[in-house]
Short mmCIF file of C-alpha atoms and ligand atoms in Angstrom, two decimals:
data_model
loop_
_atom_site.label_atom_id
_atom_site.label_comp_id
_atom_site.label_asym_id
_atom_site.label_seq_id
_atom_site.Cartn_x
_atom_site.Cartn_y
_atom_site.Cartn_z
CA MET K 726 -20.06 9.30 -14.36
CA LYS K 727 -21.94 10.56 -11.08
CA THR K 728 -19.68 9.59 -8.38
CA ILE K 729 -20.36 8.71 -4.51
CA LYS K 730 -18.04 9.68 -1.99
CA LEU K 731 -17.38 6.98 0.44
CA ASN K 732 -16.29 7.67 4.31
CA ASP K 733 -12.55 6.69 3.38
CA ASN K 734 -12.81 9.59 0.99
CA ASN K 735 -12.85 7.28 -2.21
CA ASP K 736 -15.41 7.64 -4.94
CA ILE K 737 -17.76 4.79 -6.31
CA PRO K 738 -19.88 5.07 -9.32
CA ALA K 739 -23.18 5.48 -8.43
CA LEU K 740 -24.37 3.08 -11.58
CA GLY K 741 -22.16 0.00 -11.51
CA PHE K 742 -22.75 -3.05 -13.92
CA GLY K 743 -23.65 -6.49 -11.83
CA THR K 744 -22.29 -10.03 -13.54
CA TRP K 745 -23.90 -12.46 -11.34
CA GLN K 746 -24.88 -15.42 -13.43
CA LEU K 747 -22.72 -14.18 -16.17
CA SER K 748 -20.35 -16.59 -17.41
CA GLY K 749 -17.66 -17.70 -20.32
CA GLN K 750 -18.27 -15.25 -23.66
CA THR K 751 -21.54 -13.74 -22.43
CA CYS K 752 -19.78 -12.54 -19.36
CA ILE K 753 -16.93 -11.24 -21.80
CA ASP K 754 -19.18 -9.67 -24.25
CA SER K 755 -21.49 -8.07 -21.54
CA VAL K 756 -18.95 -6.61 -19.56
CA GLU K 757 -17.30 -5.16 -22.90
CA THR K 758 -20.52 -3.34 -23.98
CA ALA K 759 -20.65 -1.97 -20.46
CA LEU K 760 -17.54 -0.55 -20.33
CA GLU K 761 -17.86 0.71 -24.03
CA THR K 762 -21.63 2.53 -23.08
CA GLY K 763 -19.83 4.32 -20.25
CA TYR K 764 -20.24 1.93 -17.06
CA ARG K 765 -17.14 2.35 -14.89
CA GLN K 766 -17.98 -0.29 -11.95
CA ILE K 767 -18.06 -3.79 -12.30
CA ASP K 768 -19.24 -6.04 -9.34
CA THR K 769 -18.24 -9.32 -9.16
CA ALA K 770 -17.14 -11.63 -6.47
CA GLU K 771 -15.41 -15.08 -6.14
CA MET K 772 -18.43 -16.97 -5.93
CA TYR K 773 -19.67 -15.83 -9.70
CA GLU K 774 -16.46 -17.56 -10.62
CA ASN K 775 -16.45 -15.08 -13.94
CA GLN K 776 -13.30 -12.98 -12.52
CA LYS K 777 -11.26 -14.17 -15.34
CA GLU K 778 -13.60 -13.01 -18.08
CA ILE K 779 -14.05 -9.89 -16.44
CA GLY K 780 -10.39 -9.51 -16.24
CA GLN K 781 -10.08 -10.20 -20.17
CA ALA K 782 -13.21 -7.79 -21.06
CA ILE K 783 -11.38 -5.28 -18.98
CA LYS K 784 -7.90 -5.84 -20.87
CA LYS K 785 -9.94 -5.50 -24.15
CA SER K 786 -11.66 -2.56 -23.52
CA GLY K 787 -8.20 -0.67 -23.42
CA LEU K 788 -9.29 1.34 -20.30
CA ASN K 789 -6.77 2.52 -17.97
CA ARG K 790 -7.06 0.36 -14.92
CA GLN K 791 -7.72 3.82 -12.70
CA GLU K 792 -10.65 4.55 -14.59
CA ILE K 793 -12.63 1.19 -13.77
CA PHE K 794 -13.90 0.86 -10.09
CA ILE K 795 -13.97 -3.19 -9.35
CA THR K 796 -15.76 -4.20 -6.41
CA SER K 797 -15.39 -7.93 -5.36
CA LYS K 798 -16.36 -10.17 -2.72
CA VAL K 799 -14.74 -12.74 -0.40
CA TRP K 800 -17.49 -15.96 0.54
CA PHE K 801 -18.68 -16.47 3.68
CA THR K 802 -16.68 -19.65 4.55
CA ASN K 803 -13.51 -17.90 3.46
CA LEU K 804 -13.58 -15.65 6.41
CA SER K 805 -10.78 -16.51 8.40
CA TYR K 806 -7.46 -14.27 8.16
CA LYS K 807 -5.63 -16.58 6.19
CA GLU K 808 -8.15 -17.51 3.93
CA VAL K 809 -9.14 -13.54 3.39
CA ILE K 810 -5.59 -13.25 2.18
CA LYS K 811 -5.53 -16.37 0.17
CA ALA K 812 -8.84 -15.45 -1.46
CA CYS K 813 -8.02 -11.67 -2.26
CA ASP K 814 -4.69 -12.57 -4.07
CA LYS K 815 -6.54 -15.26 -6.10
CA THR K 816 -9.30 -12.37 -7.17
CA ILE K 817 -6.42 -9.81 -8.00
CA GLN K 818 -4.49 -12.35 -10.16
CA GLU K 819 -8.15 -13.58 -11.78
CA LEU K 820 -8.70 -9.88 -12.41
CA GLN K 821 -5.33 -9.46 -13.90
CA THR K 822 -4.66 -6.23 -11.88
CA ASP K 823 -2.89 -4.98 -8.77
CA TYR K 824 -5.95 -4.22 -6.70
CA VAL K 825 -9.43 -4.15 -6.10
CA ASP K 826 -11.27 -0.96 -5.22
CA LEU K 827 -13.97 -2.24 -2.88
CA TYR K 828 -13.38 -5.83 -1.20
CA LEU K 829 -16.95 -7.25 0.25
CA ILE K 830 -17.61 -9.67 3.13
CA HIS K 831 -20.14 -11.31 0.97
CA TRP K 832 -22.18 -12.43 3.64
CA PRO K 833 -21.88 -12.59 7.56
CA ASN K 834 -20.73 -16.01 9.01
CA PRO K 835 -21.33 -16.09 13.11
CA GLU K 836 -19.18 -18.91 13.21
CA ILE K 837 -15.68 -16.75 12.40
CA PRO K 838 -14.95 -13.50 14.50
CA LEU K 839 -15.79 -10.72 12.63
CA LYS K 840 -12.69 -8.76 14.08
CA GLU K 841 -10.49 -11.57 12.57
CA THR K 842 -11.90 -11.13 9.11
CA LEU K 843 -11.90 -7.28 8.95
CA GLN K 844 -8.42 -7.34 10.54
CA ALA K 845 -7.48 -9.50 7.18
CA MET K 846 -9.17 -6.51 5.47
CA LYS K 847 -7.49 -3.69 7.10
CA GLU K 848 -3.87 -5.33 6.28
CA LEU K 849 -5.04 -5.57 2.92
CA LYS K 850 -5.94 -1.77 2.70
CA ASP K 851 -2.81 -1.31 4.27
CA LYS K 852 -0.84 -2.95 1.50
CA GLY K 853 -2.76 -1.30 -1.10
CA GLN K 854 -4.48 -4.50 -2.32
CA ILE K 855 -7.68 -3.14 -1.45
CA LYS K 856 -8.86 0.46 -1.67
CA SER K 857 -12.10 0.40 0.74
CA ILE K 858 -13.68 -2.32 3.13
CA GLY K 859 -17.15 -3.05 2.94
CA VAL K 860 -19.68 -5.92 3.71
CA SER K 861 -22.82 -7.59 1.92
CA ASN K 862 -26.11 -8.69 3.45
CA PHE K 863 -25.43 -6.96 6.72
CA THR K 864 -28.17 -6.04 9.08
CA ILE K 865 -28.18 -3.52 11.53
CA ASN K 866 -26.99 -5.68 14.37
CA HIS K 867 -24.00 -6.98 11.97
CA LEU K 868 -23.10 -3.49 11.18
CA LYS K 869 -23.00 -2.55 14.87
CA GLU K 870 -20.85 -5.15 15.78
CA ALA K 871 -18.45 -4.25 12.56
CA LEU K 872 -18.38 -0.64 13.88
CA GLU K 873 -17.24 -1.80 17.48
CA THR K 874 -14.35 -3.03 16.18
CA GLY K 875 -13.11 0.50 15.13
CA ILE K 876 -12.24 -0.88 11.42
CA LYS K 877 -13.83 1.46 8.83
CA ILE K 878 -16.64 0.05 7.18
CA SER K 879 -17.34 1.90 3.77
CA ASN K 880 -20.49 0.16 2.22
CA ASN K 881 -22.78 -2.35 2.70
CA GLN K 882 -24.57 -4.20 -0.44
CA VAL K 883 -27.84 -5.38 0.01
CA GLU K 884 -31.10 -6.29 -1.51
CA PHE K 885 -33.06 -3.08 -2.16
CA HIS K 886 -35.79 -2.33 -4.92
CA PRO K 887 -39.00 -0.47 -4.56
CA SER K 888 -40.74 -3.69 -3.34
CA LEU K 889 -37.97 -3.93 -0.57
CA ASN K 890 -37.05 -0.96 0.60
CA GLN K 891 -34.82 -1.17 3.88
CA LYS K 892 -35.97 2.12 5.52
CA GLU K 893 -34.57 1.27 9.01
CA LEU K 894 -31.21 -0.05 7.59
CA LYS K 895 -30.84 2.87 5.22
CA LYS K 896 -31.54 5.34 8.18
CA PHE K 897 -28.87 3.46 10.19
CA CYS K 898 -26.34 3.25 7.41
CA ASP K 899 -27.02 7.17 6.59
CA GLN K 900 -26.45 7.90 10.62
CA ASN K 901 -23.08 6.02 10.29
CA GLN K 902 -21.79 7.01 6.98
CA ILE K 903 -21.98 3.83 5.44
CA ILE K 904 -22.95 3.94 1.80
CA LEU K 905 -25.51 1.38 0.42
CA THR K 906 -25.44 -0.51 -2.85
CA ALA K 907 -28.60 -2.05 -4.13
CA TYR K 908 -28.45 -5.45 -5.75
CA SER K 909 -31.05 -6.77 -7.37
CA PRO K 910 -31.99 -3.35 -8.02
CA ILE K 911 -34.87 -3.77 -10.36
CA ALA K 912 -35.77 -7.09 -8.52
CA GLN K 913 -34.54 -8.99 -11.24
CA GLY K 914 -37.19 -7.83 -13.29
CA GLN K 915 -40.31 -7.99 -11.10
CA ASP K 916 -40.51 -4.55 -10.07
CA LEU K 917 -40.67 -3.23 -13.81
CA ASP K 918 -44.42 -4.40 -13.85
CA LEU K 919 -45.54 -2.58 -10.95
CA LYS K 920 -48.52 -0.21 -11.88
CA GLN K 921 -46.81 3.11 -10.30
CA ILE K 922 -43.69 2.29 -11.92
CA GLN K 923 -45.52 1.96 -15.17
CA GLU K 924 -47.23 5.57 -14.83
CA ILE K 925 -43.95 7.12 -13.67
CA SER K 926 -42.16 5.54 -16.75
CA ASP K 927 -45.18 6.92 -18.71
CA LYS K 928 -44.82 10.29 -17.55
CA TYR K 929 -41.19 10.61 -17.98
CA ASN K 930 -41.00 8.84 -21.48
CA ARG K 931 -38.28 6.45 -19.57
CA SER K 932 -38.41 2.74 -19.32
CA ALA K 933 -39.32 1.48 -15.87
CA SER K 934 -35.95 0.35 -15.04
CA GLN K 935 -34.22 3.81 -15.91
CA ILE K 936 -37.21 5.27 -13.48
CA ILE K 937 -36.21 2.78 -10.43
CA LEU K 938 -32.26 3.17 -10.83
CA ASN K 939 -33.06 6.67 -10.85
CA TRP K 940 -34.86 6.39 -7.72
CA LEU K 941 -32.17 4.72 -5.76
CA ILE K 942 -29.25 7.01 -7.18
CA SER K 943 -31.32 9.88 -6.06
CA LYS K 944 -31.11 8.70 -2.61
CA ASN K 945 -27.38 8.20 -2.74
CA ILE K 946 -27.65 4.61 -3.24
CA VAL K 947 -25.38 2.55 -5.98
CA ALA K 948 -27.21 0.48 -8.32
CA ILE K 949 -25.55 -2.22 -10.02
CA PRO K 950 -28.56 -3.68 -12.61
CA ARG K 951 -26.99 -6.86 -14.32
CA SER K 952 -28.16 -7.44 -18.11
CA GLN K 953 -27.00 -9.82 -20.85
CA ASN K 954 -28.93 -7.64 -23.40
CA PRO K 955 -27.15 -4.89 -25.27
CA TYR K 956 -30.14 -2.97 -25.35
CA HIS K 957 -30.84 -2.99 -21.51
CA ILE K 958 -27.28 -2.23 -20.82
CA LYS K 959 -27.38 0.96 -22.88
CA ASP K 960 -30.99 1.45 -21.81
CA ASN K 961 -29.90 1.45 -17.68
CA PHE K 962 -27.08 3.71 -18.73
CA LYS K 963 -29.43 6.47 -19.78
CA THR K 964 -30.66 6.56 -16.42
CA LEU K 965 -28.07 9.39 -15.56
CA GLU K 966 -29.59 11.59 -17.93
CA PHE K 967 -32.68 12.86 -15.73
CA ASP K 968 -33.88 13.85 -12.69
CA LEU K 969 -36.89 12.41 -10.76
CA GLU K 970 -39.41 14.87 -8.99
CA LYS K 971 -39.83 14.80 -5.12
CA ASP K 972 -43.34 13.54 -5.47
CA ASP K 973 -42.48 10.98 -7.70
CA ILE K 974 -39.61 9.57 -5.39
CA GLU K 975 -42.36 9.57 -2.75
CA LYS K 976 -44.80 7.39 -4.38
CA ILE K 977 -42.16 4.73 -5.27
CA ASP K 978 -40.98 5.06 -1.61
CA SER K 979 -44.67 4.10 -0.48
CA LEU K 980 -44.35 0.40 -2.44
CA ASN K 981 -42.53 -1.50 0.10
CA GLN K 982 -43.84 -5.00 0.27
CA ASN K 983 -40.82 -6.58 2.23
CA ASN K 984 -40.58 -8.43 -1.16
CA ARG K 985 -37.25 -10.54 -0.56
CA LEU K 986 -35.93 -12.26 -3.52
CA ILE K 987 -32.18 -13.63 -2.02
CA ASN K 988 -33.02 -15.63 0.98
CA PRO K 989 -30.36 -18.79 1.06
CA SER K 990 -30.33 -21.04 3.82
CA PHE K 991 -27.29 -19.48 5.20
CA ALA K 992 -28.61 -15.98 5.34
CA ASP K 993 -28.91 -14.49 8.97
CA PHE K 994 -31.28 -11.53 8.40
CA ASN K 995 -33.29 -12.35 11.76
CA ASN K 996 -30.02 -11.26 13.48
N1 NAP H 1332 -24.21 -9.19 -2.44
C1 NAP H 1332 -24.73 -10.44 -2.86
O1 NAP H 1332 -25.22 -11.15 -2.19
C2 NAP H 1332 -25.52 -9.95 -4.15
C3 NAP H 1332 -26.66 -10.97 -4.33
C4 NAP H 1332 -27.55 -10.89 -5.79
C5 NAP H 1332 -27.23 -9.96 -6.88
N2 NAP H 1332 -25.76 -9.20 -6.54
C6 NAP H 1332 -25.27 -8.14 -7.66
O2 NAP H 1332 -26.34 -7.45 -7.80
C7 NAP H 1332 -26.13 -7.78 -9.35
C8 NAP H 1332 -27.68 -7.21 -9.78
O3 NAP H 1332 -28.59 -8.09 -9.38
P1 NAP H 1332 -29.29 -9.48 -10.12
O4 NAP H 1332 -28.55 -9.88 -11.06
O5 NAP H 1332 -29.94 -10.30 -8.99
O6 NAP H 1332 -30.72 -8.84 -10.64
P2 NAP H 1332 -31.32 -7.32 -11.40
O7 NAP H 1332 -30.21 -6.64 -11.95
O8 NAP H 1332 -32.31 -6.85 -10.58
O9 NAP H 1332 -32.30 -7.85 -12.63
C9 NAP H 1332 -31.40 -8.83 -13.71
C10 NAP H 1332 -32.37 -9.17 -14.62
O10 NAP H 1332 -33.15 -8.19 -14.86
C11 NAP H 1332 -33.04 -7.86 -16.77
N3 NAP H 1332 -33.17 -6.70 -16.86
C12 NAP H 1332 -32.06 -5.69 -16.68
N4 NAP H 1332 -32.44 -4.75 -17.18
C13 NAP H 1332 -33.17 -4.59 -17.59
C14 NAP H 1332 -34.11 -3.67 -18.56
N5 NAP H 1332 -33.59 -2.15 -18.70
N6 NAP H 1332 -35.31 -4.26 -19.16
C15 NAP H 1332 -35.71 -5.19 -18.57
N7 NAP H 1332 -35.18 -6.15 -18.29
C16 NAP H 1332 -34.04 -5.63 -17.52
C17 NAP H 1332 -32.01 -8.80 -16.79
O11 NAP H 1332 -32.42 -9.51 -18.26
P3 NAP H 1332 -31.42 -9.65 -19.31
O12 NAP H 1332 -29.79 -9.87 -19.36
O13 NAP H 1332 -32.12 -10.01 -20.22
O14 NAP H 1332 -31.30 -7.87 -19.80
C18 NAP H 1332 -32.11 -9.90 -15.64
O15 NAP H 1332 -32.85 -11.18 -15.81
C19 NAP H 1332 -25.72 -8.98 -9.64
O16 NAP H 1332 -25.85 -9.14 -10.94
C20 NAP H 1332 -24.62 -9.16 -8.37
O17 NAP H 1332 -23.73 -8.38 -9.06
C21 NAP H 1332 -25.26 -9.38 -5.28
#
């Protein structure tokens, strides 16, 4: 499994498995299939309410805990010092583990001082309950505020796909050694039908999904596609088997339409 080095020296698998909206037995089965297929990063969150099922699937897989990278997130209403510690304890318990590899602030919350939240996360890291600290849905301004606290942020998980390629944010993250993770990496299926993606898919004889995931990973971006279909889970995993040519990467770079799919009322993207 290809990994990407984080700024705290931990390695994150470049291809992970998304689990938003997977619940119950479907979640258990899908995570089991993903682990059997070879995925070694599972992305979850307290908000997904599926951490128990993920813990069960990991246990069933028979893999050692150290072989799997788990990302989880604390919900944006739980960002006070006390709530972060409590949420992380619950996450660890539900996942039946001792630690989370990467713990993210799910969404920024201007009502709770970022320094307080990050201080709690730093203490969790010092205690070994989390291995790396990150954020999600942070804009450049949010990241600047985080950097001012002096607490190291290793990852920013944001919506990123061909029709929403966040060039400025990517540049800022590169300049500050923050690795991006692309959520909704295939735009929940929408970008699979783009004409140029279809053409490149035909040229390489690879699925449209593999082309997009490969494009992301070629930019040192972690991709976490979600699927409950075993065929798609396996198909997406094959994305690591080939390389895209520079010209084709540039063609996909030109497909941006600022097509943002996830924009809840509490989002703060205009910051
Ligand atoms: N931090 C955040 O705020 C945030 C927000 C959104 C998502 N996320 C994370 O990112 C993960 C991925 O994002 P997402 O779930 O929004 O969307 P996504 O991964 O872009 O797309 C998922 C959809 O694509 C389909 N699909 C997957 N592989 C396919 C393939 N090879 N061919 C055709 N269709 C395929 C799936 O259907 P089938 O099940 O039928 O395959 C599903 O309907 C989430 O699960 C979650 O872990 C994080």
